[in-house]
């Protein structure tokens, strides 16, 4: 699912908003809430959380093979390209050795779904993590996602997600795409004042002021996973992907020359394309209002002509 925010994109928003929520076309991956077989135990989760400490060591040592081994899904896709760039001069991510976690184990689900669970580390600062069992072992699929507001702790008793809450949760990722590609707000998606999504939208709107030299495509990346919140709410862990393209012709470069060289091995001479991942923990309540609980932004790739 990819949608471009440009002057043309604003016109498309005007046309599609009348029909309600719009599903964009283009590349997309699964974004439906998942569940977990009830065989996952608290002991499993506690043991798997040691991956965080191992990853902190791997990033410090620039051990790309170890990072790949310990991660899955979005984190693996990010880690592979970023680690290679780190070896080429990009500053290493500050992957803190988070600790003192609380664990949230979803209710039982279909046998063909990968087991997963979420953790909220409380030290040195609150951050969410999502772990998935893949290839016969636990791996980090998403995180850390630093808490940006109310922690919104999910239920700890494996409570099942109510049907209406599940429907609202399923719409969270595409509603983010609608919001970020609809500057006029005609799609009806809103975030309250102070929510980080509002600042991100303002940033994307500024791309339309570059005379077409800088454009941005917004889409869904990876799998969304959901836990129940009190009062028929849901907490959704998901990722939004933003692909920037900057053509030559003046204007402030979006990426520094050192960043371009770290990813590409050479200085930019033509069009530069950058990919940024926005990892999110989003709460949606019984009134269908969304709030950003946690957010992390990562530059995951740069290519250049």
Coordinates of N, CA and C in Angstrom, one line a residue, residues 82 150 194 237:
X82 N 21.0 -1.1 7.4 CA 21.6 -0.1 8.3 C 22.9 -0.6 8.8
X150 N 0.8 8.3 27.0 CA 0.2 7.4 27.9 C 0.7 6.0 27.5
X194 N -1.1 17.7 19.6 CA 0.1 17.2 20.3 C 0.5 15.8 19.9
X237 N 0.4 -2.6 17.1 CA 1.8 -2.4 16.8 C 2.0 -2.6 15.3

